[in-house]
Short mmCIF file of C-alpha atoms (C1' of nucleotides) in Angstrom, two decimals:
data_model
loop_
_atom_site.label_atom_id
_atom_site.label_comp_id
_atom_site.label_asym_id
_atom_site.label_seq_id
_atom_site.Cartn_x
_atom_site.Cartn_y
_atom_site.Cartn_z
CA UNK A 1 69.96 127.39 77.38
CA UNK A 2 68.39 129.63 79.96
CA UNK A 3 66.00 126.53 80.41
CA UNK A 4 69.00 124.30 81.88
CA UNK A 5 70.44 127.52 83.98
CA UNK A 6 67.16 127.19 85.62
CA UNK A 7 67.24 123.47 86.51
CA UNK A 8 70.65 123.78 87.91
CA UNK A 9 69.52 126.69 90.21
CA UNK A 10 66.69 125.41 91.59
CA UNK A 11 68.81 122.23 92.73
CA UNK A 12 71.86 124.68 94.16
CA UNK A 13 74.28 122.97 91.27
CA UNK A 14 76.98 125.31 90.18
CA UNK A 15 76.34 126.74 86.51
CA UNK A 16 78.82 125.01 84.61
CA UNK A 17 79.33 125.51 80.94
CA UNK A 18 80.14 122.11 80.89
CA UNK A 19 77.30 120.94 83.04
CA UNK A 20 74.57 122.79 80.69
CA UNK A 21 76.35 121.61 77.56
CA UNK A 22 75.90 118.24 79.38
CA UNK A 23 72.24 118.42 79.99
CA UNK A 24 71.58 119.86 76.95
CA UNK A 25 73.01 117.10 75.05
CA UNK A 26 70.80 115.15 77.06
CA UNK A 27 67.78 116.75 76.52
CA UNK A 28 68.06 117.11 72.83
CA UNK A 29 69.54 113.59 72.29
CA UNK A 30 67.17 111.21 73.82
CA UNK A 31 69.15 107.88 72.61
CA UNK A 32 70.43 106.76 76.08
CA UNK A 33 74.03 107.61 75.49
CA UNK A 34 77.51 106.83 77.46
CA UNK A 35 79.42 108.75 79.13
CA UNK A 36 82.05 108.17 75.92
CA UNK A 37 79.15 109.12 73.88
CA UNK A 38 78.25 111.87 75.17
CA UNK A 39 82.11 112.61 75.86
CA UNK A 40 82.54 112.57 72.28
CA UNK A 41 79.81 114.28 70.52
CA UNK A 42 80.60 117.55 72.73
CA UNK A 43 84.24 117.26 72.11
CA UNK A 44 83.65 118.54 68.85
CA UNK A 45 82.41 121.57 69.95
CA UNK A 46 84.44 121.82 72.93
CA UNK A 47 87.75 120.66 72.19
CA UNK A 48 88.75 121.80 76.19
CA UNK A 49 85.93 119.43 77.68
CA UNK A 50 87.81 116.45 79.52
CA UNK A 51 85.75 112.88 80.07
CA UNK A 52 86.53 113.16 83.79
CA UNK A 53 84.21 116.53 83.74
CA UNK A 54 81.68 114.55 82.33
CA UNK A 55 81.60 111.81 84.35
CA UNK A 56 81.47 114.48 87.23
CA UNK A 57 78.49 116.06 85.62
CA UNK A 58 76.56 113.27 85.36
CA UNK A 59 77.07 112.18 88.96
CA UNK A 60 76.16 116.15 89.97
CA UNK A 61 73.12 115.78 87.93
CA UNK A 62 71.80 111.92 88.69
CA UNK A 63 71.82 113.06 92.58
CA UNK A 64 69.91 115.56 92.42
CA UNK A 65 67.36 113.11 89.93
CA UNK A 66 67.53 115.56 87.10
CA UNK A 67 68.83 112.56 85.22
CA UNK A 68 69.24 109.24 85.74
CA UNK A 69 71.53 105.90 85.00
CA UNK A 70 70.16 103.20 83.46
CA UNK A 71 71.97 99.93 83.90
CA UNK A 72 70.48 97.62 81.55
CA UNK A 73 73.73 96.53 79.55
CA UNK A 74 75.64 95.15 82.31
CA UNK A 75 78.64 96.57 80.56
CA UNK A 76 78.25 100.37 80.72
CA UNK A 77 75.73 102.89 81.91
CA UNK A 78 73.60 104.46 80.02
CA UNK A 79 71.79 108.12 80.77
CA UNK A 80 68.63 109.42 80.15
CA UNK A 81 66.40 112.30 81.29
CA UNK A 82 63.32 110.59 83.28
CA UNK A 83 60.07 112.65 82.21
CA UNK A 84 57.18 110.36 83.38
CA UNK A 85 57.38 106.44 84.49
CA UNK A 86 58.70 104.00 81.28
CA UNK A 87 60.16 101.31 80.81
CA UNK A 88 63.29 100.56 78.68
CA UNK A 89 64.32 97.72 75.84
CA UNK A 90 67.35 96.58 75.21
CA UNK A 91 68.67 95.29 71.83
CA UNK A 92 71.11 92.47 72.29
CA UNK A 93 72.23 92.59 68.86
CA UNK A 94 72.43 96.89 68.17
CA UNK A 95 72.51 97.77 71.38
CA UNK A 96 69.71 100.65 70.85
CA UNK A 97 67.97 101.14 73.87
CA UNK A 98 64.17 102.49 73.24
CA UNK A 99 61.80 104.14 75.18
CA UNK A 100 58.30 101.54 76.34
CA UNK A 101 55.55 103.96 77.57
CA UNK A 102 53.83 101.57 79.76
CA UNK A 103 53.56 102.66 83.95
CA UNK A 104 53.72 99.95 86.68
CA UNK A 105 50.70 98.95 88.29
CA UNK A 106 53.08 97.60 91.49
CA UNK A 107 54.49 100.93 92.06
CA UNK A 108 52.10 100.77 95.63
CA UNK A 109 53.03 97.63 96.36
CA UNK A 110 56.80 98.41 96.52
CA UNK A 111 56.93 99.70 99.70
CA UNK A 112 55.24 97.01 101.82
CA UNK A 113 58.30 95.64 101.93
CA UNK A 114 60.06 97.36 104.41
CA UNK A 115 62.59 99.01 102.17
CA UNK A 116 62.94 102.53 101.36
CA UNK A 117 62.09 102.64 97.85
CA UNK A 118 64.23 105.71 95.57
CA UNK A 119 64.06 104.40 92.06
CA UNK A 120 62.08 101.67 89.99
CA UNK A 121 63.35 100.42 86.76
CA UNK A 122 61.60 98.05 84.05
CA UNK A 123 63.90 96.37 81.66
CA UNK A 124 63.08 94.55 79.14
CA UNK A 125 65.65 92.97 76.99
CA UNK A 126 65.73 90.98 73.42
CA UNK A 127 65.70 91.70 69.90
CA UNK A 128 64.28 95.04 68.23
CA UNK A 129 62.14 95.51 65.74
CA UNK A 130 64.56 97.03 62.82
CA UNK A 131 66.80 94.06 63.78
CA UNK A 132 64.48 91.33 63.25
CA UNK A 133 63.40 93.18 60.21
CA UNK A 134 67.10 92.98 58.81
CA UNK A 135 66.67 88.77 59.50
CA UNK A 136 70.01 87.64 61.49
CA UNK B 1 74.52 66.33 92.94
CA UNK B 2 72.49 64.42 90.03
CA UNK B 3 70.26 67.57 90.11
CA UNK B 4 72.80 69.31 88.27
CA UNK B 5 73.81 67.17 85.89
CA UNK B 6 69.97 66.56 84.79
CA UNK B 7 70.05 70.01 84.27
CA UNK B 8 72.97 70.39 82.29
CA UNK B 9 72.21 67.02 80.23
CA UNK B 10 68.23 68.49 79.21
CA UNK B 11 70.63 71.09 77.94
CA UNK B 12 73.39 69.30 75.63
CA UNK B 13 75.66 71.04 77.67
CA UNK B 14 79.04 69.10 79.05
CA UNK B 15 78.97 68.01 82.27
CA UNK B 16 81.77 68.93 83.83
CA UNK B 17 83.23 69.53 87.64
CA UNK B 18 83.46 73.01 87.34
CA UNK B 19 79.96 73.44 86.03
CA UNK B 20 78.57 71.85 88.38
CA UNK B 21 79.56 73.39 92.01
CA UNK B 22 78.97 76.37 89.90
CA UNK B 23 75.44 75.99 89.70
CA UNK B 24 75.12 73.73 92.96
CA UNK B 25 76.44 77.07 94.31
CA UNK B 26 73.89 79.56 92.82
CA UNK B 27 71.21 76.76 94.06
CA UNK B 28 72.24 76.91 97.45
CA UNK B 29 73.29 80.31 97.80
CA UNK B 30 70.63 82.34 97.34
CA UNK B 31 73.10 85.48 97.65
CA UNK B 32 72.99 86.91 93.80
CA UNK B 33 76.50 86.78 94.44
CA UNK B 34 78.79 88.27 91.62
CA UNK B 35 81.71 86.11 89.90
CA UNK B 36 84.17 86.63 91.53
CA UNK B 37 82.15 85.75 94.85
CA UNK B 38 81.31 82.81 94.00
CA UNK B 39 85.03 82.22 92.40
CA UNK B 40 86.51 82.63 95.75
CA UNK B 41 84.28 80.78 97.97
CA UNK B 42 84.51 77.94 95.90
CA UNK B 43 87.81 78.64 95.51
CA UNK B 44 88.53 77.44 99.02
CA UNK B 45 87.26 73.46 98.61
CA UNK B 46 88.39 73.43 94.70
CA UNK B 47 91.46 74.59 94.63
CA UNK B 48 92.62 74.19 90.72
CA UNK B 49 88.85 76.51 90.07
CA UNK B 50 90.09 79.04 87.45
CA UNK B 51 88.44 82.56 87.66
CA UNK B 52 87.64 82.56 83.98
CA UNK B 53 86.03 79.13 84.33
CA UNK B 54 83.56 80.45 86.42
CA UNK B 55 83.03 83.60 84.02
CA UNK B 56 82.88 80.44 80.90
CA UNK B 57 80.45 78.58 83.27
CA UNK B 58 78.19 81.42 83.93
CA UNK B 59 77.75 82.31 80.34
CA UNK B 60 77.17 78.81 79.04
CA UNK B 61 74.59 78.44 82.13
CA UNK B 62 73.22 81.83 80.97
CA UNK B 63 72.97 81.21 77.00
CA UNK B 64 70.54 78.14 78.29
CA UNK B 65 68.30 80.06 80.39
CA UNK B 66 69.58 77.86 83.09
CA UNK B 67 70.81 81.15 85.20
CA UNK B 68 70.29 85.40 84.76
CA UNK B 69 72.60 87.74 84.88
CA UNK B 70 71.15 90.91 87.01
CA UNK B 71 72.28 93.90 86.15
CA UNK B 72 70.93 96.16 88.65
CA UNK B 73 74.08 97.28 90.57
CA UNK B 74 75.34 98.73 87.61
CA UNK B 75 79.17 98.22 88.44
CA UNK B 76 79.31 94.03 88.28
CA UNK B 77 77.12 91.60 86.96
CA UNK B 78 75.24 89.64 89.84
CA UNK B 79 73.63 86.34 89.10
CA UNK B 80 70.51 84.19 90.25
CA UNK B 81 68.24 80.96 89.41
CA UNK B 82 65.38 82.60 88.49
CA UNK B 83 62.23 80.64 90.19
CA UNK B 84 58.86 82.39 89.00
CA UNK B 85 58.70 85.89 88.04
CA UNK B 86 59.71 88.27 90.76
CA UNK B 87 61.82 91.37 91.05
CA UNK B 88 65.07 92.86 92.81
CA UNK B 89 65.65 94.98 94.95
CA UNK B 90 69.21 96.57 95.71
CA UNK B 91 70.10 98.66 98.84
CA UNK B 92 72.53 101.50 97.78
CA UNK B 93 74.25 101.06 101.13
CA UNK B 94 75.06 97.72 102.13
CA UNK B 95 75.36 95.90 98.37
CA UNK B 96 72.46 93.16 98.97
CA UNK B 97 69.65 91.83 96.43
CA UNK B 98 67.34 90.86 97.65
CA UNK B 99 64.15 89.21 95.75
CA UNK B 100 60.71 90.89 95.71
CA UNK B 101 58.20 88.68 95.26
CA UNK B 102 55.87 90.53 92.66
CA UNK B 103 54.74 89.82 89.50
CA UNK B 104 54.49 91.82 86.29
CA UNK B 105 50.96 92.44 85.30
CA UNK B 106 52.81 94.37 82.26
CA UNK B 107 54.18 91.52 80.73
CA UNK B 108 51.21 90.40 77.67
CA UNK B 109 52.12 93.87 76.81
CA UNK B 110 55.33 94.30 76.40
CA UNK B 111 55.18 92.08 73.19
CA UNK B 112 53.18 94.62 71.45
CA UNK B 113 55.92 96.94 70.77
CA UNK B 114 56.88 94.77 67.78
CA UNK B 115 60.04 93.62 69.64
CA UNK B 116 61.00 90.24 70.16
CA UNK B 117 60.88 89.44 73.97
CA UNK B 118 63.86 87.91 75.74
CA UNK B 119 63.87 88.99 79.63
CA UNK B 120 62.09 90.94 81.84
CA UNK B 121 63.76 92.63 84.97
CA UNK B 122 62.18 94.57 87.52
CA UNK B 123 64.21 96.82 89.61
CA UNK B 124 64.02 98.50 92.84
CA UNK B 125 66.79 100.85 94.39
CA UNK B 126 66.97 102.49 97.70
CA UNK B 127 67.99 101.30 101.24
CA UNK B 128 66.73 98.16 102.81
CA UNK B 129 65.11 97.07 106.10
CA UNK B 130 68.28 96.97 107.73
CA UNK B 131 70.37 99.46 106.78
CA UNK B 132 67.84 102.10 107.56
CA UNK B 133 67.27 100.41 110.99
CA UNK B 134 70.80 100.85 111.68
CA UNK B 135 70.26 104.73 110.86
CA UNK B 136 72.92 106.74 108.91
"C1'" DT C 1 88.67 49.59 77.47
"C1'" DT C 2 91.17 52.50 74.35
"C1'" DA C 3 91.81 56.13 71.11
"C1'" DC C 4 90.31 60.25 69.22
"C1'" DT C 5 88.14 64.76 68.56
"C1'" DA C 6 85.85 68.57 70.02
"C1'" DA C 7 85.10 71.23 73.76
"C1'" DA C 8 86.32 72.91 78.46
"C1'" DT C 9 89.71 74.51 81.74
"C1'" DT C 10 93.54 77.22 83.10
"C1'" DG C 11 96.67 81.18 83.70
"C1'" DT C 12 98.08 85.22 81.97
"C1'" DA C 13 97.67 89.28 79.38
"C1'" DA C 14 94.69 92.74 77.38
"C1'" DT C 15 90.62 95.58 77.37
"C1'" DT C 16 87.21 98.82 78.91
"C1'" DA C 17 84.41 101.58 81.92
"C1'" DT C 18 84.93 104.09 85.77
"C1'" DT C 19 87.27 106.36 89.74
"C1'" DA C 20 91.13 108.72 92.33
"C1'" DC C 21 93.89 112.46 92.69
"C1'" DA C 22 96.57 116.74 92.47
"C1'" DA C 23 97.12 121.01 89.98
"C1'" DT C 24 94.72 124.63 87.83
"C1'" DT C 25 90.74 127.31 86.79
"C1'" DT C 26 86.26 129.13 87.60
"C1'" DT C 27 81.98 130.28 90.05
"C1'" DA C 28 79.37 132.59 93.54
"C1'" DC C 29 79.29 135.93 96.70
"C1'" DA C 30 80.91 139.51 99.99
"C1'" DT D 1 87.30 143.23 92.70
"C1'" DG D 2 89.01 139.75 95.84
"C1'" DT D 3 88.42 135.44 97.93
"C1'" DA D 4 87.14 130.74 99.29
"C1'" DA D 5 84.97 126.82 97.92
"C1'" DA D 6 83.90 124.07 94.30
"C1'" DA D 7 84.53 122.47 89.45
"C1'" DT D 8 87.52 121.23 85.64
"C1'" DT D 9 91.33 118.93 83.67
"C1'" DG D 10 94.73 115.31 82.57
"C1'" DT D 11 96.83 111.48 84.04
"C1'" DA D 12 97.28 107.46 86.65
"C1'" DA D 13 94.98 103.70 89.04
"C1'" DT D 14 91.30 100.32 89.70
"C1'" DA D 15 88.19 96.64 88.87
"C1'" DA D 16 85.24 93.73 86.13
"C1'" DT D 17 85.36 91.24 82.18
"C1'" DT D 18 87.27 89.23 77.90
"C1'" DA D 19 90.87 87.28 74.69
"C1'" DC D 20 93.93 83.86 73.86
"C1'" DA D 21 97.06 79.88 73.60
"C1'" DA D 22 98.43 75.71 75.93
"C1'" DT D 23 96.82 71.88 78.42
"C1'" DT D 24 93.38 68.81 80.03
"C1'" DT D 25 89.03 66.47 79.90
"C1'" DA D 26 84.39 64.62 78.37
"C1'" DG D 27 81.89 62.03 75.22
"C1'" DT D 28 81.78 58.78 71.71
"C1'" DA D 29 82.93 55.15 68.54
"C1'" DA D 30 85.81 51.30 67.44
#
DNA sequence: TTACTAAATTGTAATTATTACAATTTTACA
DNA sequence: TGTAAAATTGTAATAATTACAATTTAGTAA
């Protein structure tokens, strides 16, 4: 826990219970939640934690980039912790998201365009592997 | 005006009114506009245009492969004709899409994960051109 | 052209993720 | 330990999208 007291100091955030429990969940649970996942599962534990606190909590902790949004469903957002450049897939049919280890070779070539660049995301979307296994 | 209905005919889907100023619209209006921009715009000369007959239109034109949805803002769906690979990029400040014209070297490998390829979507955040003319 | 069937359109109501807000509690610091 | 600013909480509001039932229309075959 000390770890995530430590990433919330060096970006002047307020140490939070609920902010740590947050990033900790996070950290441990690298499945690209919601905020009603992630709402949930610590509700459990902390029957006092309201969904408004986490949806302040990830806001506190996506601007200073210790985490980030992914919106590849269209529908809802999903969060992640961003250690090194990756891409993401999209299931259509479970709605998994997984991790694709591959860097972008246009990364450079962003900023010739003019436009201050702050985030990059790769989506890919279609129909996982386990899924096509299972036949539809 | 034929245009369209070519389209929709290659693609056994109806040809109806409503479909087509849809996608005349997304032709001509190169805007990535979201539904309900493109409902009330056309809204204006059509008045009978239902909301939920644009949101029926955009799917069916979708589930062909005729438009994409892009889901970069994160808060509403925006939509396009995709022409050739390129990517998007969305200023944080003032709303706009606009397209980047690069493609994905990435893409031979992305099939190698075992997953079964639908879309690719390249995304850039940050603040365009403009707005950071303008200043803060 | 006419009649018929399946599909599309329409308007309204429901749903769902997210945000706004005011009251209360807690953190950081003097 | 006291205080001010910031965070948490619960509830209410918002906004995009979807569900649904009634009506209309497109496409086809007689």
């Amino acid at each position: 826990m000390e770890k995530y007291v430590k990433i919330l100091k060096k970006n002047d955030l307020k140490i939070t219970s609920q902010r740590l429990i947050v990033l900790q969940y996070l950290d441990e649970n690298c499945i690209h939640p919601t905020a009603d996942q992630i709402y949930s599962d610590l509700k459990i534990n902390n029957p006092s934690l309201s969904k408004t606190t986490v949806y302040n909590a990830l806001v506190a902790l996506q601007k200073h980039g210790i985490i980030q949004a992914i919106t590849i469903s269209g529908s809802e957002l999903r969060y992640d912790i961003p250690h090194g450049m990756h891409h993401h897939f999209y299931c259509k049919k479970c709605g998994k998201i997984v991790d694709i280890d591959i860097s972008c070779p246009n990364i450079k070539k962003m900023s010739e365009f003019g436009h201050k660049v702050e985030e990059i995301h790769g989506y890919i979307k279609g129909i996982c592997k386990e899924c096509l296994k299972k036949g539809s």
